[in-house]
């Protein structure tokens, strides 16, 4: 063959090799794809799940409270697993509709300047992933040495910027301090923002169990959907906030006249929790009759004093639930006059008595609320317990005749006495009690375990008695259950319960 012919043949062979190499490369790609699919099925089956299922799983990974920014928890931890999961997490709006922001920590991680607002850009970038969904936000500004008031200004600007998306907001530490702390900085710009869908608002101090400075609640006066407000510290009460539309209120460490002012303004309030600090009013207090309030819980102040003077100044004819179990400064005549004046059909009653007065001092009050179905009683005195259970088990003039559920905190192992009274109440006929719980200190628990026994009577409608150790807060340290009518004696561990 001539030189030209050899060169032509060589070119033909090179072309054939090129064609076969293309085929081989294509087959290699197909093989890699099939192998990856096989590995996904045999080794990582979760990678075969549809995007919608993975996104739903991610949503269930969220913490019960708002996720903390830049912490190793969902949704941020989901961005670090693989590229596919990162893409799914970033394009699932529900993962980004709630955040818990520690301003001081986040700001320190981004800048050395206390007044830096760089953290706002980071948070806004995260919230944009929510794609316009309603937001739930916790904003924490812990106490720090830097005293300039202007450090708070980015927080206010940030709240204004996202105000139209906020549905739920908790703010801790965002306060206008007094003038001594404010100088020489300019006062905060608390001009009201717009919060058209905000339903729940919580205000708290930078440090727990301390007073708030003036938080200027009127910053949120344009909140037409606000229904639930929590203020965890004494502060100035003004007309600006839409009190009239609130249905749920928690107010901690307020003065008595502030509590009355709030009840007077919040005409649609249904559920109220208050703790009141002691003070001597400068002027006479004006009585308040609130016709909508259905639930009232009174708590002690941060020094542990449970002042009950508010009941002298309110009338609540629609009240269904009353919790005064933590008051230690309430007198029997105060409670009796309040209940008589209100004439409410109370269905749930929680009470912790002052042993100075004993059961006879409180009996008249108890008999004013015969419709009570859920009864929670803290008995700090054995004589009180004896007298109470005797009246509770009477046949003709029974105390709390409509009671269905009962909780007793007993400071000693007096279970047999309670059981006997419950048995006598049932024998008296027309007993509607279905369950009873007794709780006492953990050191008494072992004696309880050995003392429980089944009842000889058989009744399908008999009450269930649960005995457990604890501290008056329905703990689950140990629990023994006896069901009347089934002759059953079982001891439950916390895991089994």
XYZ file of N, CA and C in Angstrom, residues 11-27:
51
model
N -6.493 6.904 9.455
C -7.549 7.865 9.806
C -8.872 7.155 10.062
N -9.145 6.105 9.214
C -10.381 5.343 9.417
C -10.383 4.648 10.775
N -9.245 4.058 11.125
C -9.155 3.359 12.421
C -9.343 4.340 13.577
N -8.705 5.534 13.492
C -8.854 6.531 14.550
C -10.307 6.963 14.716
N -10.994 7.055 13.560
C -12.399 7.458 13.641
C -13.246 6.393 14.322
N -12.956 5.119 13.988
C -13.692 4.028 14.624
C -13.418 3.987 16.126
N -12.133 4.207 16.489
C -11.798 4.224 17.927
C -12.576 5.328 18.639
N -12.658 6.492 18.006
C -13.369 7.622 18.608
C -14.848 7.290 18.826
N -15.445 6.625 17.809
C -16.865 6.253 17.932
C -17.061 5.283 19.092
N -16.170 4.257 19.146
C -16.313 3.275 20.220
C -16.033 3.871 21.590
N -15.097 4.851 21.669
C -14.838 5.520 22.959
C -16.062 6.307 23.415
N -16.744 6.958 22.456
C -17.971 7.682 22.816
C -19.022 6.728 23.361
N -19.145 5.556 22.684
C -20.108 4.553 23.158
C -19.724 4.068 24.550
N -18.417 3.812 24.751
C -17.945 3.332 26.052
C -18.200 4.369 27.150
N -17.928 5.640 26.861
C -18.167 6.696 27.853
C -19.646 6.815 28.195
N -20.486 6.690 27.162
C -21.922 6.754 27.404
C -22.378 5.587 28.276
N -21.866 4.400 27.978
C -22.202 3.234 28.803
C -21.694 3.397 30.239
